[in-house]
């Protein structure tokens, strides 16, 4: 079960020049489509005088939410090579924008593919890549007398405690790495009076 993924921690840049055309690549950490849209608007304004502002992104640890955009370059010569670099580095939650300033000499489709790929690779090379775990959460309800049983499991399994409240009826929300969740749940379910709240 895949429960880790790789992403970048902060924005990074790379520059590639070919026959006086300049390609500026910006790699950005993103989590949502809203963030992507905001970044694209910012960089399109910032580089308003550029010939093309192409991009590709990948979202989510399953790496199934992605898009490549050629922004007026010949089909498949810009967005796809950028996305190719994201994929070959197995990254997600990332947006790479490549801005092209035309230098007056046409590069041809193969030249464009090489240039966009190289610019994206440059931005990734200067980025700080981290591996993160995919975590799941579980909320447990139990009666106060069984607090010690629950706390013993928490101490041994070491999930992160997100929320806890202690009355006659107690509740606790825990977060743990996905691959460790089945064991944690199985142990919690054995505690007397305990019941796990199922997500809607």
CSV table of C-alpha atoms in Angstrom, one decimal:
chain,number,residue,atom,x,y,z
A,1,UNK,CA,0.0,0.0,0.0
A,2,UNK,CA,1.6,3.3,-1.2
A,3,UNK,CA,1.4,5.7,1.7
A,4,UNK,CA,4.2,8.1,0.9
A,5,UNK,CA,4.5,10.8,-1.8
A,6,UNK,CA,7.1,13.3,-2.9
A,7,UNK,CA,6.6,17.0,-3.3
A,8,UNK,CA,8.5,20.3,-3.0
A,9,UNK,CA,8.6,22.6,0.0
A,10,UNK,CA,9.0,26.0,-1.5
A,11,UNK,CA,9.0,27.8,-4.9
A,12,UNK,CA,12.1,27.3,-7.1
A,13,UNK,CA,13.2,28.5,-10.5
A,14,UNK,CA,15.3,27.3,-13.5
A,15,UNK,CA,16.3,29.1,-16.7
A,16,UNK,CA,17.2,27.6,-20.0
A,17,UNK,CA,18.2,29.5,-23.1
A,18,UNK,CA,18.2,28.2,-26.7
A,19,UNK,CA,18.9,30.3,-29.8
A,20,UNK,CA,18.1,33.5,-28.0
A,21,UNK,CA,14.8,32.1,-26.7
A,22,UNK,CA,14.7,32.3,-22.9
A,23,UNK,CA,12.7,29.8,-20.9
A,24,UNK,CA,12.0,30.6,-17.3
A,25,UNK,CA,10.6,27.8,-15.2
A,26,UNK,CA,8.9,28.2,-11.8
A,27,UNK,CA,8.1,25.2,-9.7
A,28,UNK,CA,5.5,25.8,-7.0
A,29,UNK,CA,4.1,23.7,-4.2
A,30,UNK,CA,0.2,23.6,-4.5
A,31,UNK,CA,-2.6,21.7,-2.8
A,32,UNK,CA,-5.8,22.9,-4.6
A,33,UNK,CA,-7.1,24.0,-8.0
A,34,UNK,CA,-7.7,27.4,-6.5
A,35,UNK,CA,-4.1,27.8,-5.6
A,36,UNK,CA,-3.1,26.8,-9.2
A,37,UNK,CA,-5.5,29.3,-10.7
A,38,UNK,CA,-4.2,32.1,-8.4
A,39,UNK,CA,-0.5,31.3,-9.3
A,40,UNK,CA,-1.3,31.2,-13.0
A,41,UNK,CA,-3.0,34.6,-12.9
A,42,UNK,CA,0.0,36.1,-10.9
A,43,UNK,CA,2.6,34.8,-13.3
A,44,UNK,CA,0.6,35.6,-16.4
A,45,UNK,CA,0.4,39.2,-15.2
A,46,UNK,CA,4.1,39.3,-14.1
A,47,UNK,CA,5.3,38.0,-17.5
A,48,UNK,CA,2.6,39.7,-19.6
A,49,UNK,CA,5.1,40.5,-22.3
A,50,UNK,CA,6.2,36.9,-22.8
A,51,UNK,CA,5.2,35.0,-25.9
A,52,UNK,CA,3.9,31.9,-24.0
A,53,UNK,CA,3.2,31.0,-20.4
A,54,UNK,CA,2.8,27.2,-20.4
A,55,UNK,CA,2.3,24.9,-17.4
A,56,UNK,CA,1.6,21.4,-16.0
A,57,UNK,CA,0.5,20.3,-12.6
A,58,UNK,CA,-0.1,17.2,-10.6
A,59,UNK,CA,-2.3,17.0,-7.4
A,60,UNK,CA,-3.0,14.4,-4.8
A,61,UNK,CA,-0.9,11.4,-3.5
A,62,UNK,CA,-2.7,9.1,-6.0
A,63,UNK,CA,-1.2,11.3,-8.8
A,64,UNK,CA,-4.4,11.1,-10.9
A,65,UNK,CA,-5.3,14.8,-11.0
A,66,UNK,CA,-3.1,16.5,-13.6
A,67,UNK,CA,-3.1,18.8,-16.5
A,68,UNK,CA,-0.7,20.0,-19.2
A,69,UNK,CA,-1.2,23.3,-21.1
A,70,UNK,CA,0.7,24.4,-24.2
A,71,UNK,CA,-0.6,28.0,-24.2
A,72,UNK,CA,-0.4,28.4,-27.9
A,73,UNK,CA,2.8,26.4,-28.5
A,74,UNK,CA,2.4,23.5,-31.0
A,75,UNK,CA,0.4,20.7,-29.4
A,76,UNK,CA,2.4,18.5,-27.1
A,77,UNK,CA,5.6,20.6,-27.2
A,78,UNK,CA,5.3,22.4,-23.9
A,79,UNK,CA,2.8,21.2,-21.3
A,80,UNK,CA,3.6,17.5,-22.0
A,81,UNK,CA,7.4,17.7,-21.5
A,82,UNK,CA,6.8,19.7,-18.3
A,83,UNK,CA,4.4,17.1,-17.0
A,84,UNK,CA,7.0,14.4,-18.1
A,85,UNK,CA,9.5,15.9,-15.7
A,86,UNK,CA,7.0,16.0,-12.9
A,87,UNK,CA,6.3,12.3,-13.6
A,88,UNK,CA,9.9,11.2,-14.0
A,89,UNK,CA,10.7,12.7,-10.6
A,90,UNK,CA,7.5,11.2,-9.1
A,91,UNK,CA,6.3,14.5,-7.7
A,92,UNK,CA,2.8,15.6,-6.8
A,93,UNK,CA,1.1,18.7,-5.3
A,94,UNK,CA,3.3,20.7,-7.7
A,95,UNK,CA,2.7,23.3,-10.5
A,96,UNK,CA,5.5,24.1,-13.0
A,97,UNK,CA,5.1,27.2,-15.1
A,98,UNK,CA,7.5,27.8,-18.0
A,99,UNK,CA,7.6,31.3,-19.5
A,100,UNK,CA,9.0,31.7,-22.9
A,101,UNK,CA,10.5,34.8,-24.4
A,102,UNK,CA,10.9,34.3,-28.1
A,103,UNK,CA,14.4,35.1,-29.4
A,104,UNK,CA,13.5,35.5,-33.1
A,105,UNK,CA,14.7,32.0,-34.2
A,106,UNK,CA,12.2,29.2,-34.5
A,107,UNK,CA,13.2,26.1,-32.6
A,108,UNK,CA,11.0,23.6,-34.3
A,109,UNK,CA,8.8,21.1,-32.4
A,110,UNK,CA,11.7,18.9,-31.2
A,111,UNK,CA,13.7,21.9,-30.1
A,112,UNK,CA,10.7,23.2,-28.1
A,113,UNK,CA,10.2,19.8,-26.5
A,114,UNK,CA,13.8,19.7,-25.4
A,115,UNK,CA,13.7,23.3,-24.2
A,116,UNK,CA,10.5,23.0,-22.1
A,117,UNK,CA,11.8,19.7,-20.7
A,118,UNK,CA,15.2,21.2,-19.8
A,119,UNK,CA,13.7,24.3,-18.2
A,120,UNK,CA,11.3,22.2,-16.0
A,121,UNK,CA,14.2,19.9,-15.1
A,122,UNK,CA,16.2,22.9,-14.0
A,123,UNK,CA,13.4,24.2,-11.7
A,124,UNK,CA,13.1,20.7,-10.1
A,125,UNK,CA,16.8,20.4,-9.7
A,126,UNK,CA,16.9,23.6,-7.6
A,127,UNK,CA,13.8,22.6,-5.6
A,128,UNK,CA,13.8,21.0,-2.1
A,129,UNK,CA,12.1,17.7,-2.5
A,130,UNK,CA,10.5,16.0,0.6
A,131,UNK,CA,8.8,12.7,1.1
A,132,UNK,CA,5.6,12.9,3.0
A,133,UNK,CA,3.4,10.2,4.4
A,134,UNK,CA,-0.3,9.7,3.6
A,135,UNK,CA,-2.1,9.9,6.9
A,136,UNK,CA,-5.6,8.8,7.9
A,137,UNK,CA,-7.7,10.0,10.8
A,138,UNK,CA,-9.9,8.0,13.2
A,139,UNK,CA,-12.3,9.3,15.9
A,140,UNK,CA,-13.0,7.1,18.8
A,141,UNK,CA,-15.8,7.3,21.4
A,142,UNK,CA,-15.4,5.5,24.7
A,143,UNK,CA,-16.4,5.8,28.4
A,144,UNK,CA,-14.1,7.5,30.9
A,145,UNK,CA,-13.2,4.3,33.0
A,146,UNK,CA,-11.5,2.9,29.9
A,147,UNK,CA,-9.2,5.9,29.4
A,148,UNK,CA,-6.1,4.0,30.5
A,149,UNK,CA,-6.7,1.3,28.0
A,150,UNK,CA,-7.0,3.8,25.2
A,151,UNK,CA,-4.0,5.8,26.3
A,152,UNK,CA,-1.8,2.7,26.5
A,153,UNK,CA,-2.6,2.0,22.8
A,154,UNK,CA,-1.9,5.6,21.9
A,155,UNK,CA,1.4,5.4,23.7
A,156,UNK,CA,2.4,2.2,21.9
A,157,UNK,CA,1.2,3.0,18.4
A,158,UNK,CA,2.2,6.7,18.6
A,159,UNK,CA,-0.5,8.3,16.5
A,160,UNK,CA,-0.8,12.1,16.5
A,161,UNK,CA,-3.7,13.3,18.8
A,162,UNK,CA,-5.7,15.9,17.0
A,163,UNK,CA,-8.5,16.4,19.4
A,164,UNK,CA,-9.6,14.9,22.8
A,165,UNK,CA,-12.4,15.6,25.2
A,166,UNK,CA,-12.9,13.9,28.5
A,167,UNK,CA,-16.4,13.7,30.2
A,168,UNK,CA,-18.3,10.6,31.1
A,169,UNK,CA,-18.3,10.0,27.4
A,170,UNK,CA,-14.8,10.7,25.9
A,171,UNK,CA,-13.8,11.2,22.4
A,172,UNK,CA,-10.4,11.3,20.7
A,173,UNK,CA,-9.4,12.0,17.1
A,174,UNK,CA,-6.1,10.4,16.0
A,175,UNK,CA,-4.0,10.7,12.9
A,176,UNK,CA,-1.5,8.0,11.8
A,177,UNK,CA,0.3,6.9,8.6
A,178,UNK,CA,-2.1,5.0,6.4
A,179,UNK,CA,-0.3,1.7,6.5
A,180,UNK,CA,-0.4,1.7,10.3
A,181,UNK,CA,-4.1,2.5,10.6
A,182,UNK,CA,-5.5,-1.0,10.3
A,183,UNK,CA,-3.5,-2.2,13.3
A,184,UNK,CA,-4.4,1.0,15.3
A,185,UNK,CA,-8.1,0.5,14.5
A,186,UNK,CA,-8.1,-3.1,15.4
A,187,UNK,CA,-6.6,-2.4,18.8
A,188,UNK,CA,-8.9,0.5,19.6
A,189,UNK,CA,-12.0,-1.6,18.6
A,190,UNK,CA,-11.0,-4.2,21.3
A,191,UNK,CA,-11.3,-1.6,24.1
A,192,UNK,CA,-14.5,-2.0,26.0
A,193,UNK,CA,-17.3,0.5,25.3
A,194,UNK,CA,-15.2,1.9,22.4
A,195,UNK,CA,-16.7,2.7,19.1
A,196,UNK,CA,-15.2,4.2,16.1
A,197,UNK,CA,-17.1,7.0,14.3
A,198,UNK,CA,-17.3,6.2,10.6
A,199,UNK,CA,-16.7,9.1,8.2
A,200,UNK,CA,-19.8,10.2,6.4
